[in-house]
Coordinates of C-alpha atoms in Angstrom, one line a residue:
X162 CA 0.0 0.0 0.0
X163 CA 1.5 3.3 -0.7
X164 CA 0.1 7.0 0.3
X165 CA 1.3 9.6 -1.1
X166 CA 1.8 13.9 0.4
X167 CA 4.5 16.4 1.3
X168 CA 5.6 17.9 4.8
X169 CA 6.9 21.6 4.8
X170 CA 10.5 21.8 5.0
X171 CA 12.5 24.6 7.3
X172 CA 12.0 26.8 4.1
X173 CA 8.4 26.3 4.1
X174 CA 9.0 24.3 0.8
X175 CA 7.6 20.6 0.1
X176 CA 9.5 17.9 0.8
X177 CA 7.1 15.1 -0.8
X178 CA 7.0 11.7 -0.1
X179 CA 5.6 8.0 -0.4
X180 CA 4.8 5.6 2.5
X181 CA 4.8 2.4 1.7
X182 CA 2.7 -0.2 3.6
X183 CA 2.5 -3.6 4.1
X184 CA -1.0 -4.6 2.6
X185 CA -2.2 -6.7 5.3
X186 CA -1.1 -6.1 8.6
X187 CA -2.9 -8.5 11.3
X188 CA -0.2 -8.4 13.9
X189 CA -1.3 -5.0 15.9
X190 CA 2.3 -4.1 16.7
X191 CA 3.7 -0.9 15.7
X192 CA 5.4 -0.6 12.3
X193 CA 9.1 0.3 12.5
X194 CA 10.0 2.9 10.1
X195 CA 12.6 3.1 7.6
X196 CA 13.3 5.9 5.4
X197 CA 14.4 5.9 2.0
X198 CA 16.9 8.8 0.5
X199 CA 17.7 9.6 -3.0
X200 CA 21.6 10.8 -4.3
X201 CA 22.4 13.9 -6.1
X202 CA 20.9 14.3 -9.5
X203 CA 18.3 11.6 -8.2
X204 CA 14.2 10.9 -6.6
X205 CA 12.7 8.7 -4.9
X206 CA 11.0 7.6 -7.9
X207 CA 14.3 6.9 -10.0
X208 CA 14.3 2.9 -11.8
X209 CA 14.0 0.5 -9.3
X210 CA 13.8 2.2 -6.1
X211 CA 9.9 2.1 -5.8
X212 CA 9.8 -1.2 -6.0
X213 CA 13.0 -1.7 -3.6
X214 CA 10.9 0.4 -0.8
X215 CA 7.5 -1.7 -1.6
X216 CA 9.1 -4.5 -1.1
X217 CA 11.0 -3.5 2.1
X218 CA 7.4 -2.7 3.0
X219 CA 6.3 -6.3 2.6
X220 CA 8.7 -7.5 5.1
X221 CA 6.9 -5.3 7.9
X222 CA 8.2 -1.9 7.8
X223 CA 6.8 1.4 7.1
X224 CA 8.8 2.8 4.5
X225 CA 9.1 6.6 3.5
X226 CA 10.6 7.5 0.9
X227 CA 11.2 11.0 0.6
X228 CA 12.4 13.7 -2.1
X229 CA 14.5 16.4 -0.9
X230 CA 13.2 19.9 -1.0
X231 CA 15.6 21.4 -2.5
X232 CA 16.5 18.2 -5.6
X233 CA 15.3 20.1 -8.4
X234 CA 12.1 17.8 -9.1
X235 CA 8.9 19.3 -8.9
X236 CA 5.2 17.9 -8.9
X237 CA 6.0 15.8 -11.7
X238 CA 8.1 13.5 -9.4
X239 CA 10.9 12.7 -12.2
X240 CA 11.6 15.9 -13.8
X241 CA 14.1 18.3 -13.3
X242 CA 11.9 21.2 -13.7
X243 CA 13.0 23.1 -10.6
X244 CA 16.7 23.7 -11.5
X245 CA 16.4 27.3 -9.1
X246 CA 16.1 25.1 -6.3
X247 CA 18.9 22.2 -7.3
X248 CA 21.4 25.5 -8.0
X249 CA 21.1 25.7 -3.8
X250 CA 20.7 22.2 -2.4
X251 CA 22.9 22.3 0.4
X252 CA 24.0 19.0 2.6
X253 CA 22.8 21.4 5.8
X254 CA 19.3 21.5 4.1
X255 CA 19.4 17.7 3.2
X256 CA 19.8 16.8 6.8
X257 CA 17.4 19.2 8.3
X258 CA 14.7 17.7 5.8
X259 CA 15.1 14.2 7.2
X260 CA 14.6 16.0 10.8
X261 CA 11.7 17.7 9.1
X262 CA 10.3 14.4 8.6
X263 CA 11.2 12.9 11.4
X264 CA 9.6 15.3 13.4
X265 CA 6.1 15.4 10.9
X266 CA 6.3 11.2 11.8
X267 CA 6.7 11.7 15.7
X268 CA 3.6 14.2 15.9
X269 CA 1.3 12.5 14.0
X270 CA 1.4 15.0 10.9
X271 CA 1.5 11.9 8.2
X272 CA -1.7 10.0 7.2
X273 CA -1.7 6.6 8.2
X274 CA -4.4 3.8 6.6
X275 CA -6.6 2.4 9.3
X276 CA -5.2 -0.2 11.6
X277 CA -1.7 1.1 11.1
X278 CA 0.5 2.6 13.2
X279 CA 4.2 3.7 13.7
X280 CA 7.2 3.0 15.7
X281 CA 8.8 6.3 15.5
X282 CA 11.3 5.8 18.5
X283 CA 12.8 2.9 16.0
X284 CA 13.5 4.3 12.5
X285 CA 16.0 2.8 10.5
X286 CA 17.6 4.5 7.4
X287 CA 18.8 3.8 3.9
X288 CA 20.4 6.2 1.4
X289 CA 21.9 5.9 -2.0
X290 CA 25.6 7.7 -3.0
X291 CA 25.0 11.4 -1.2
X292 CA 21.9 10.2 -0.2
X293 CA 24.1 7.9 1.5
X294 CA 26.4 10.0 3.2
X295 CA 23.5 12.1 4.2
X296 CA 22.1 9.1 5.9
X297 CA 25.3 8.3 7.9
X298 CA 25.2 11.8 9.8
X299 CA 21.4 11.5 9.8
X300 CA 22.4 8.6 12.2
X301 CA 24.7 10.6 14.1
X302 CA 22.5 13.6 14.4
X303 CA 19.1 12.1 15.2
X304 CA 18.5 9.9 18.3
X305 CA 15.6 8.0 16.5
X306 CA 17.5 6.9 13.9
X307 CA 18.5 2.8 15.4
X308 CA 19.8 1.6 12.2
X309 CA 21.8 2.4 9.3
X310 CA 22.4 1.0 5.8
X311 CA 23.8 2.8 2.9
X312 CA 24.5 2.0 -1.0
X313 CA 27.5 3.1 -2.6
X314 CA 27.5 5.9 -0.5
X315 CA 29.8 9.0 -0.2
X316 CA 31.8 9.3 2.5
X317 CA 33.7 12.7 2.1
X318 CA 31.8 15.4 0.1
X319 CA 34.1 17.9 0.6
X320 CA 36.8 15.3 -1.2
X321 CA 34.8 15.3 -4.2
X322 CA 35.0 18.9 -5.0
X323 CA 37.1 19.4 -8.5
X324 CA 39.7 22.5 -9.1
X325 CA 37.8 23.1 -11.8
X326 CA 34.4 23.5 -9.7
X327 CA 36.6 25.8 -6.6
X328 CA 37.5 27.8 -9.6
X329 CA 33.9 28.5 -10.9
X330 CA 32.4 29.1 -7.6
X331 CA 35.3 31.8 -6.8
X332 CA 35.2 33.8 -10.1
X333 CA 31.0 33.4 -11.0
X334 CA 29.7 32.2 -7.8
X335 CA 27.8 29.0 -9.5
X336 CA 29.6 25.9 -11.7
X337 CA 27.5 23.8 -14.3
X338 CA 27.5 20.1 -14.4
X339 CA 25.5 18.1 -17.3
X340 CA 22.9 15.1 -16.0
X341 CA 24.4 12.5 -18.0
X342 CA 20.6 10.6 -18.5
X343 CA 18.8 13.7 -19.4
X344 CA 21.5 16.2 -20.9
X345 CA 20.4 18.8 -19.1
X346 CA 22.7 21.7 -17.5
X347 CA 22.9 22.0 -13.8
X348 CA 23.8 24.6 -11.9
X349 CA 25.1 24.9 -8.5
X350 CA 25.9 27.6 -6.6
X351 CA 28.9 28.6 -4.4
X352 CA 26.9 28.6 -1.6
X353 CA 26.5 24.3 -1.6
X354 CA 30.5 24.5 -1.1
X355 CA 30.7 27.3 2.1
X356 CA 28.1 25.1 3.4
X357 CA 29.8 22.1 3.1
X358 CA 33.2 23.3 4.4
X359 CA 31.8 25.7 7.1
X360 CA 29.6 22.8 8.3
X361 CA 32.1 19.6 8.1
X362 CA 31.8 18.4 11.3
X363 CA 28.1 17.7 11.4
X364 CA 27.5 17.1 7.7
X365 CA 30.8 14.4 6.3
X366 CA 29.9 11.5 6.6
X367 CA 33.6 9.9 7.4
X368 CA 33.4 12.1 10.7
X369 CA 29.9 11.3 11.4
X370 CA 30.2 7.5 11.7
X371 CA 32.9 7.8 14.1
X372 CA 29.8 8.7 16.6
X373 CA 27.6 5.7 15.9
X374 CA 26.9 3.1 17.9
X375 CA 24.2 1.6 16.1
X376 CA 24.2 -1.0 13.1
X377 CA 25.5 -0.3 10.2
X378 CA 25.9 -2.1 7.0
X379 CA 27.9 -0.5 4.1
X380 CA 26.7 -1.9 0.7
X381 CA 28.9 -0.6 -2.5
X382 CA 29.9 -2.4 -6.5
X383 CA 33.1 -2.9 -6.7
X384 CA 32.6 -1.3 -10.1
X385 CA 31.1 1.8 -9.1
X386 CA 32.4 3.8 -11.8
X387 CA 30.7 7.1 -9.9
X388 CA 31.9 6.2 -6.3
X389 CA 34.6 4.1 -5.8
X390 CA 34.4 1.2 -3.2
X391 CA 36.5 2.5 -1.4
X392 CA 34.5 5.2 0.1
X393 CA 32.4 2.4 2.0
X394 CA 35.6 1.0 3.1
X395 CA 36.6 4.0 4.4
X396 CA 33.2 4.4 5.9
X397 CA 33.7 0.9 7.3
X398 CA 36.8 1.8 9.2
X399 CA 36.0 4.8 10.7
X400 CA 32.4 3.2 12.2
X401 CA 32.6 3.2 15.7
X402 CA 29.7 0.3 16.6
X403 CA 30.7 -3.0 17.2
X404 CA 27.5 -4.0 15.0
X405 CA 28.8 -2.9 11.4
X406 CA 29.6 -5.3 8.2
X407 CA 30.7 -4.0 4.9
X408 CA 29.3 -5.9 1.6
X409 CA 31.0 -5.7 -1.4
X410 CA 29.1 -6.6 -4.7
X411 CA 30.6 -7.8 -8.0
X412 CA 30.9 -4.9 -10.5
X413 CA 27.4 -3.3 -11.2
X414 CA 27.8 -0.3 -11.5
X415 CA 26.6 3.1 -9.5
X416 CA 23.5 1.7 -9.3
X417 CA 23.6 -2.1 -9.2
X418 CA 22.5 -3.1 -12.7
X419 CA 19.6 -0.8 -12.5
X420 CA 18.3 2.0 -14.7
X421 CA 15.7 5.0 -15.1
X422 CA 13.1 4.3 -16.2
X423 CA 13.0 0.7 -14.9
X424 CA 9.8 -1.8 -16.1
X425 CA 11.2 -5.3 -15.7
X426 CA 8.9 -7.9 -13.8
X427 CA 12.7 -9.0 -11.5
X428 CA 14.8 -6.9 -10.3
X429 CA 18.4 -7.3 -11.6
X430 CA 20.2 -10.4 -9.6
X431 CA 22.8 -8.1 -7.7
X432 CA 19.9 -5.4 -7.1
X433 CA 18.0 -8.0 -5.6
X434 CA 20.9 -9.5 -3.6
X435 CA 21.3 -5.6 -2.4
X436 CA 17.2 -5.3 -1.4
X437 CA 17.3 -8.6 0.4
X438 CA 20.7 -7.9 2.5
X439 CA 19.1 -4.9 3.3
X440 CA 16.0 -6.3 4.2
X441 CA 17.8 -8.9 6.4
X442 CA 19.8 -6.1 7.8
X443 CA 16.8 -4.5 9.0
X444 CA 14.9 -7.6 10.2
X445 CA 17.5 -8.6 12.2
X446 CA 17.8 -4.9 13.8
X447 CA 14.7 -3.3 14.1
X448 CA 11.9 -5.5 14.3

């Protein structure tokens, strides 16, 4: 079952979302909640990831799955038709939007179908690439947050900054990068990189996880040709809870053999190996 709405961001700006459901739900316990977020230049509708959360769902979670206020996607859900808004996204307001819906969970401000209700003292999160790294100091940052999984996530952002980008941002103030699926030209401004290095300690991810406690599970292709495997080794290393495994995949890719748009019955076989660790992961820590 999924429901669909938006909760306002700090900004006053929507940060929509799905919530997906397990369609029958007999048990009368509280869901636990797990929440789904997208990487730069993505949505929580991109290929596969839908059908990743619905079947997360299935398992007995509540999933949300949210879009960033801030992404560049507007009502359409997979268009970039808010580029304004992507020239500005900032990791400061990444992290305050998952707060944002943390907070709209724990006061009741998110429908729920009859007979369902939420664990929001036991959230568990997943993120992909920044969405990734985001979700790592998430963890850190937010007490709710009991469990941690992320896919070929990012672990410094602040690393990942070219000479050719620091050069932009100081003599325009914005650098351009092109979205390899659509074509399009993407701006972003200088001020995503003061943010970033003014606000290091609470938003890189590699000094985040040396708070956690919780568990964590570090999932990453060793042929990420976006973000090396390395970065979830690193991650790996510098995780502080005696609860953390690091899962290295064959090579598939940024995005484990999947694609936007996606339409197959099956997921790929490494995408599914990736849904089901993470599914275990959570099953074994949350519920």
């Amino acid at each position: 079952m999924k429901q669909s709405g938006f909760v306002p961001s700090s900004e006053n700006l929507p940060i929509y979302y799905d919530l997906y459901t397990p369609d029958e739900w007999s048990s009368g316990q509280p869901l636990p909640v797990v929440l789904f977020l997208h990487g730069f230049k993505g949505f929580k509708d991109w290929g596969a990831f839908p059908d990743a959360c619905a079947e997360l769902s299935r398992a007995g979670f509540a999933v949300l799955a949210m879009n960033f206020s801030l992404n560049g996607v507007g009502e359409s859900m997979t268009e970039f038709d808010q580029l304004d808004r992507f020239a500005r996204e900032t990791l400061s307001q990444d992290l305050d939007d998952v707060g944002s819906v943390i907070a709209a969970l724990k006061n009741s401000k998110i429908e729920m179908s009859e007979g369902i209700q939420l664990d929001t003292d036991v959230i568990g999160i997943v993120g992909h690439s920044r969405g990734g790294h985001t979700a790592v100091a998430a963890a850190a940052e937010y007490p709710e947050v009991k469990c941690l999984v992320t896919w070929s996530a990012v672990a410094d952002y602040n690393a990942r900054w070219s000479s050719e980008m620091v050069s932009d941002w100081e003599e325009k103030g914005v650098t351009e990068i092109i979205n390899g699926r659509t074509g399009q030209i993407m701006p972003v401004k200088k001020i995503v990189h003061e943010d970033a290095l003014e606000n290091a300690d609470r938003l890189m991810a590699v000094k985040r996880v040396e708070e956690l406690s919780i568990p964590a599970l570090f999932v990453h292709s060793r042929g990420d040709e976006a973000v090396p495997y390395s970065e979830a080794e690193k991650l790996y290393e510098h995780c502080t809870s005696e609860q953390k495994e690091i899962l290295l995949m064959p090579d598939s890719g940024h995005t484990f053999d999947t694609s936007h748009p996606f339409d197959g019955e099956d997921f790929p076989d490494i995408f599914q190996e990736v849904v089901t660790a993470t599914r275990e992961w959570f099953q074994n820590y949350l519920q």
